[in-house]
mmCIF file of C-alpha atoms in Angstrom:
data_model
loop_
_atom_site.group_PDB
_atom_site.id
_atom_site.type_symbol
_atom_site.label_atom_id
_atom_site.label_comp_id
_atom_site.label_asym_id
_atom_site.label_seq_id
_atom_site.Cartn_x
_atom_site.Cartn_y
_atom_site.Cartn_z
ATOM 1 C CA MET X 1 -2.289 -15.220 8.048
ATOM 2 C CA ASN X 2 0.621 -14.961 5.643
ATOM 3 C CA ALA X 3 1.016 -12.962 2.432
ATOM 4 C CA THR X 4 -0.083 -15.852 0.204
ATOM 5 C CA VAL X 5 -3.294 -16.316 2.171
ATOM 6 C CA ALA X 6 -3.915 -12.573 2.206
ATOM 7 C CA VAL X 7 -3.574 -12.261 -1.571
ATOM 8 C CA GLY X 8 -5.792 -15.314 -1.960
ATOM 9 C CA ARG X 9 -8.604 -13.368 -0.275
ATOM 10 C CA LEU X 10 -8.640 -10.573 -2.871
ATOM 11 C CA SER X 11 -11.049 -12.366 -5.198
ATOM 12 C CA GLU X 12 -13.452 -13.110 -2.329
ATOM 13 C CA ILE X 13 -13.363 -9.458 -1.254
ATOM 14 C CA LEU X 14 -14.178 -8.230 -4.765
ATOM 15 C CA ASP X 15 -17.023 -10.730 -5.079
ATOM 16 C CA SER X 16 -18.512 -9.523 -1.806
ATOM 17 C CA LEU X 17 -18.256 -5.854 -2.758
ATOM 18 C CA ALA X 18 -19.640 -6.461 -6.259
ATOM 19 C CA ALA X 19 -22.674 -8.179 -4.740
ATOM 20 C CA GLN X 20 -23.329 -4.958 -2.801
ATOM 21 C CA GLY X 21 -23.228 -2.815 -5.931
ATOM 22 C CA PHE X 22 -19.632 -1.607 -5.779
ATOM 23 C CA ASP X 23 -17.688 -1.030 -8.989
ATOM 24 C CA THR X 24 -14.997 -3.727 -8.938
ATOM 25 C CA ARG X 25 -12.220 -4.033 -11.482
ATOM 26 C CA PRO X 26 -10.844 -7.329 -12.824
ATOM 27 C CA LEU X 27 -8.355 -8.865 -10.446
ATOM 28 C CA VAL X 28 -4.873 -9.537 -11.824
ATOM 29 C CA VAL X 29 -2.556 -11.932 -10.003
ATOM 30 C CA ASP X 30 0.386 -12.970 -12.177
ATOM 31 C CA SER X 31 2.602 -15.952 -11.507
ATOM 32 C CA PRO X 32 5.641 -15.426 -9.281
ATOM 33 C CA ALA X 33 8.849 -14.218 -10.880
ATOM 34 C CA SER X 34 12.019 -16.259 -11.053
ATOM 35 C CA PRO X 35 15.040 -15.195 -8.980
ATOM 36 C CA GLY X 36 16.811 -14.356 -12.224
ATOM 37 C CA GLU X 37 14.022 -12.012 -13.274
ATOM 38 C CA VAL X 38 14.272 -10.222 -9.943
ATOM 39 C CA ASP X 39 18.053 -10.002 -10.285
ATOM 40 C CA ALA X 40 17.626 -8.348 -13.693
ATOM 41 C CA VAL X 41 15.304 -5.684 -12.290
ATOM 42 C CA GLU X 42 17.660 -5.067 -9.378
ATOM 43 C CA GLY X 43 20.343 -4.395 -11.975
ATOM 44 C CA GLN X 44 18.127 -1.743 -13.571
ATOM 45 C CA LEU X 45 17.369 -0.184 -10.182
ATOM 46 C CA GLY X 46 20.934 -0.202 -8.966
ATOM 47 C CA CYS X 47 19.905 -1.580 -5.573
ATOM 48 C CA LYS X 48 18.791 -4.774 -3.893
ATOM 49 C CA LEU X 49 15.109 -5.243 -3.135
ATOM 50 C CA PRO X 50 14.155 -5.534 0.534
ATOM 51 C CA THR X 51 13.893 -9.207 1.474
ATOM 52 C CA SER X 52 10.140 -9.197 2.056
ATOM 53 C CA LEU X 53 9.342 -7.701 -1.355
ATOM 54 C CA ARG X 54 11.680 -10.114 -3.097
ATOM 55 C CA HIS X 55 10.058 -13.039 -1.272
ATOM 56 C CA CYS X 56 6.568 -11.951 -2.345
ATOM 57 C CA LEU X 57 7.629 -11.427 -5.938
ATOM 58 C CA THR X 58 9.162 -14.897 -6.153
ATOM 59 C CA THR X 59 6.590 -16.862 -4.128
ATOM 60 C CA VAL X 60 3.265 -14.989 -4.262
ATOM 61 C CA ALA X 61 2.921 -12.905 -7.445
ATOM 62 C CA SER X 62 5.088 -10.835 -9.769
ATOM 63 C CA ARG X 63 2.173 -8.470 -10.394
ATOM 64 C CA VAL X 64 -1.130 -7.737 -8.662
ATOM 65 C CA GLU X 65 -3.882 -5.300 -9.608
ATOM 66 C CA PHE X 66 -6.831 -4.933 -7.231
ATOM 67 C CA ALA X 67 -9.311 -2.055 -7.231
ATOM 68 C CA TRP X 68 -12.864 -1.154 -6.265
ATOM 69 C CA PHE X 69 -14.940 2.029 -6.092
ATOM 70 C CA ALA X 70 -17.984 2.808 -4.009
ATOM 71 C CA PRO X 71 -21.134 3.760 -5.955
ATOM 72 C CA ALA X 72 -21.178 7.461 -6.838
ATOM 73 C CA GLU X 73 -24.204 8.150 -4.648
ATOM 74 C CA HIS X 74 -22.848 6.195 -1.685
ATOM 75 C CA THR X 75 -21.446 7.876 1.438
ATOM 76 C CA PHE X 76 -20.005 5.895 4.308
ATOM 77 C CA PRO X 77 -20.890 7.050 7.831
ATOM 78 C CA GLY X 78 -18.752 8.711 10.477
ATOM 79 C CA PRO X 79 -15.016 8.030 10.408
ATOM 80 C CA PHE X 80 -15.286 6.343 7.012
ATOM 81 C CA ARG X 81 -16.856 9.300 5.209
ATOM 82 C CA GLU X 82 -13.698 10.049 3.183
ATOM 83 C CA ILE X 83 -13.387 6.498 1.845
ATOM 84 C CA PHE X 84 -14.505 6.001 -1.740
ATOM 85 C CA SER X 85 -12.202 3.309 -3.136
ATOM 86 C CA GLY X 86 -9.712 0.568 -2.483
ATOM 87 C CA ASN X 87 -6.536 -0.124 -4.397
ATOM 88 C CA LEU X 88 -3.500 -2.363 -4.226
ATOM 89 C CA CYS X 89 -1.035 -2.961 -7.023
ATOM 90 C CA TRP X 90 2.554 -3.902 -7.634
ATOM 91 C CA SER X 91 4.609 -5.113 -10.569
ATOM 92 C CA LEU X 92 8.193 -6.316 -10.701
ATOM 93 C CA ASN X 93 8.662 -4.904 -14.192
ATOM 94 C CA GLY X 94 7.103 -1.592 -13.190
ATOM 95 C CA LEU X 95 9.609 -0.869 -10.417
ATOM 96 C CA PRO X 96 12.246 0.879 -12.595
ATOM 97 C CA ASP X 97 9.742 3.409 -13.974
ATOM 98 C CA LEU X 98 8.464 4.145 -10.460
ATOM 99 C CA MET X 99 12.015 4.616 -9.208
ATOM 100 C CA THR X 100 12.738 7.011 -12.070
ATOM 101 C CA ALA X 101 9.612 9.021 -11.214
ATOM 102 C CA VAL X 102 10.477 9.285 -7.517
ATOM 103 C CA ARG X 103 14.080 10.233 -8.285
ATOM 104 C CA GLY X 104 12.641 13.010 -10.442
ATOM 105 C CA TRP X 105 10.623 14.299 -7.482
ATOM 106 C CA VAL X 106 13.743 14.167 -5.309
ATOM 107 C CA ASP X 107 15.922 16.000 -7.845
ATOM 108 C CA ASP X 108 13.379 18.666 -8.775
ATOM 109 C CA VAL X 109 11.244 19.225 -5.674
ATOM 110 C CA PHE X 110 12.690 17.515 -2.570
ATOM 111 C CA PRO X 111 16.488 17.697 -3.007
ATOM 112 C CA ASP X 112 17.533 18.644 0.539
ATOM 113 C CA PRO X 113 18.128 15.629 2.829
ATOM 114 C CA SER X 114 18.634 17.987 5.770
ATOM 115 C CA ASP X 115 15.025 19.177 5.434
ATOM 116 C CA SER X 116 12.669 16.991 7.463
ATOM 117 C CA TYR X 117 10.009 16.876 4.721
ATOM 118 C CA ASP X 118 12.410 16.344 1.828
ATOM 119 C CA ARG X 119 14.299 13.645 3.692
ATOM 120 C CA VAL X 120 11.297 11.295 3.652
ATOM 121 C CA TRP X 121 11.606 11.049 -0.154
ATOM 122 C CA HIS X 122 15.267 9.999 -0.028
ATOM 123 C CA HIS X 123 16.473 6.374 -0.082
ATOM 124 C CA LYS X 124 13.067 4.943 -0.929
ATOM 125 C CA LEU X 125 11.974 2.242 -3.378
ATOM 126 C CA PRO X 126 8.462 3.024 -4.652
ATOM 127 C CA PHE X 127 6.260 0.053 -5.511
ATOM 128 C CA MET X 128 2.870 1.722 -5.997
ATOM 129 C CA GLU X 129 1.780 5.041 -7.463
ATOM 130 C CA VAL X 130 -1.230 6.414 -5.634
ATOM 131 C CA GLY X 131 -2.495 8.406 -8.605
ATOM 132 C CA ASN X 132 -2.401 11.863 -7.079
ATOM 133 C CA GLY X 133 1.364 12.293 -7.181
ATOM 134 C CA ASP X 134 1.965 10.317 -3.982
ATOM 135 C CA TYR X 135 3.622 6.903 -3.639
ATOM 136 C CA LEU X 136 3.863 3.890 -1.386
ATOM 137 C CA ALA X 137 7.503 2.974 -0.947
ATOM 138 C CA LEU X 138 9.923 0.787 0.955
ATOM 139 C CA ASP X 139 12.590 2.415 3.090
ATOM 140 C CA LEU X 140 16.144 1.583 2.012
ATOM 141 C CA ASP X 141 17.899 3.166 5.003
ATOM 142 C CA ASP X 142 19.688 0.664 7.221
ATOM 143 C CA ASP X 143 17.825 1.614 10.391
ATOM 144 C CA ALA X 144 14.362 1.152 8.847
ATOM 145 C CA HIS X 145 15.083 -1.142 5.914
ATOM 146 C CA GLY X 146 12.012 -2.560 4.220
ATOM 147 C CA ARG X 147 9.380 -0.570 6.115
ATOM 148 C CA VAL X 148 6.407 0.655 4.054
ATOM 149 C CA VAL X 149 6.321 4.459 4.007
ATOM 150 C CA TYR X 150 3.896 6.940 2.456
ATOM 151 C CA LEU X 151 5.393 9.673 0.269
ATOM 152 C CA SER X 152 3.188 12.746 -0.099
ATOM 153 C CA HIS X 153 4.072 15.500 -2.556
ATOM 154 C CA ASP X 154 1.713 18.115 -1.086
ATOM 155 C CA ASP X 155 1.842 18.056 2.712
ATOM 156 C CA GLY X 156 -0.491 15.083 3.122
ATOM 157 C CA GLU X 157 -1.128 14.028 6.703
ATOM 158 C CA GLY X 158 0.264 10.573 5.969
ATOM 159 C CA HIS X 159 3.642 11.827 4.713
ATOM 160 C CA GLY X 160 6.384 9.712 6.219
ATOM 161 C CA ARG X 161 3.931 7.438 8.045
ATOM 162 C CA THR X 162 5.084 3.858 8.408
ATOM 163 C CA MET X 163 2.122 1.742 7.326
ATOM 164 C CA ALA X 164 3.720 -1.647 8.012
ATOM 165 C CA THR X 165 7.052 -3.187 8.976
ATOM 166 C CA SER X 166 7.566 -4.884 5.609
ATOM 167 C CA PHE X 167 5.904 -5.506 2.268
ATOM 168 C CA GLU X 168 4.421 -8.798 3.448
ATOM 169 C CA ASP X 169 3.258 -7.163 6.658
ATOM 170 C CA LEU X 170 1.439 -4.525 4.596
ATOM 171 C CA LEU X 171 -0.490 -7.241 2.759
ATOM 172 C CA ILE X 172 -1.433 -8.903 6.030
ATOM 173 C CA ARG X 173 -2.567 -5.605 7.567
ATOM 174 C CA TRP X 174 -4.247 -3.932 4.574
ATOM 175 C CA ILE X 175 -5.972 -6.684 2.602
ATOM 176 C CA PRO X 176 -8.367 -7.680 5.432
ATOM 177 C CA LEU X 177 -9.611 -4.077 5.257
ATOM 178 C CA ALA X 178 -10.081 -4.298 1.441
ATOM 179 C CA CYS X 179 -7.172 -1.861 0.990
ATOM 180 C CA PRO X 180 -9.021 1.454 1.440
ATOM 181 C CA GLY X 181 -7.101 4.191 -0.355
ATOM 182 C CA ALA X 182 -4.434 4.413 -1.451
ATOM 183 C CA GLU X 183 -4.702 8.159 -0.749
ATOM 184 C CA ASP X 184 -3.592 8.627 2.836
ATOM 185 C CA TRP X 185 -6.833 10.146 4.083
ATOM 186 C CA GLN X 186 -8.657 6.905 3.262
ATOM 187 C CA TRP X 187 -6.441 4.559 5.293
ATOM 188 C CA LEU X 188 -5.361 6.844 8.130
ATOM 189 C CA PRO X 189 -8.472 6.025 10.246
ATOM 190 C CA PHE X 190 -7.154 2.464 10.549
ATOM 191 C CA CYS X 191 -3.711 3.374 11.891
ATOM 192 C CA ALA X 192 -3.028 2.333 15.455
ATOM 193 C CA ARG X 193 -2.113 4.971 17.992
ATOM 194 C CA SER X 194 0.406 2.607 19.558
ATOM 195 C CA ASP X 195 2.696 1.970 16.580
ATOM 196 C CA GLY X 196 1.272 4.169 13.819
ATOM 197 C CA GLY X 197 0.753 1.272 11.402
ATOM 198 C CA LEU X 198 -2.435 -0.122 9.931
ATOM 199 C CA ASP X 199 -4.290 -2.180 12.520
ATOM 200 C CA PRO X 200 -6.858 -4.602 11.063
ATOM 201 C CA SER X 201 -7.840 -5.847 14.510
ATOM 202 C CA SER X 202 -8.816 -2.477 16.023
ATOM 203 C CA ALA X 203 -12.372 -1.579 16.980
ATOM 204 C CA ILE X 204 -12.680 0.841 14.071
ATOM 205 C CA ALA X 205 -11.382 -1.822 11.687
ATOM 206 C CA ARG X 206 -13.973 -4.296 12.951
ATOM 207 C CA GLU X 207 -16.666 -1.667 12.493
ATOM 208 C CA TRP X 208 -15.498 -1.096 8.917
ATOM 209 C CA THR X 209 -15.331 -4.761 7.949
ATOM 210 C CA ALA X 210 -18.824 -5.310 9.329
ATOM 211 C CA LEU X 211 -20.063 -2.280 7.394
ATOM 212 C CA VAL X 212 -18.774 -3.574 4.062
ATOM 213 C CA ARG X 213 -19.506 -7.208 4.971
ATOM 214 C CA LEU X 214 -15.970 -8.529 4.816
ATOM 215 C CA LYS X 215 -15.247 -11.861 6.405
ATOM 216 C CA SER X 216 -12.657 -11.660 9.144
ATOM 217 C CA GLY X 217 -9.720 -14.011 9.224
ATOM 218 C CA PRO X 218 -6.842 -14.905 11.507
ATOM 219 C CA LEU X 219 -4.454 -11.998 11.865
ATOM 220 C CA ALA X 220 -0.849 -11.934 12.926
ATOM 221 C CA VAL X 221 0.863 -8.614 12.480
ATOM 222 C CA GLU X 222 4.322 -7.539 13.514
ATOM 223 C CA GLY X 223 4.857 -4.627 15.847
ATOM 224 C CA LEU X 224 6.315 -1.467 14.334
#
């Protein structure tokens, strides 16, 4: 599975969940951006986008909005009890505002790069706001460039967790699960013990996809 195929499954996933009574929001998948449009946003950001994000923006979609919510009275069993929604979104034009917001957190709350917690917020490019003050971001440090990292503002268990090796890898790992979250406590059950990243082929992932009646597909994920 590649990122294009993964994004192509979003509509099917929403249709399946809607048929089961879930609250699904209209899917938005905008046309890919031109290289020039990406260059212009990089100029606003003052940094180059990681290769995988740039590739997705120019070949898959410049903006995606995907969201669902479980019925209010519904409670999933066992390890899935904390899950109540799924969410995935990104927008090329929204990146500068997200970067400004995260830089504000760094300046005002997490300014010390020598502090292990603060350091996670530094040198990151956010691409998705979780909604509770947390963010999904791409690492800009040379030794982990492009990895998807969770930024928690309030000691969340997922703070600093690498969810995937790249933006495209995140789509390949997360979409087959219907993107539970994006709060960390919703997706943490699907993280592999071996590499820490989301594992859509694990036993618990297979249990989840059967529970919410998601069709499985071929998976090929990179090691973290």
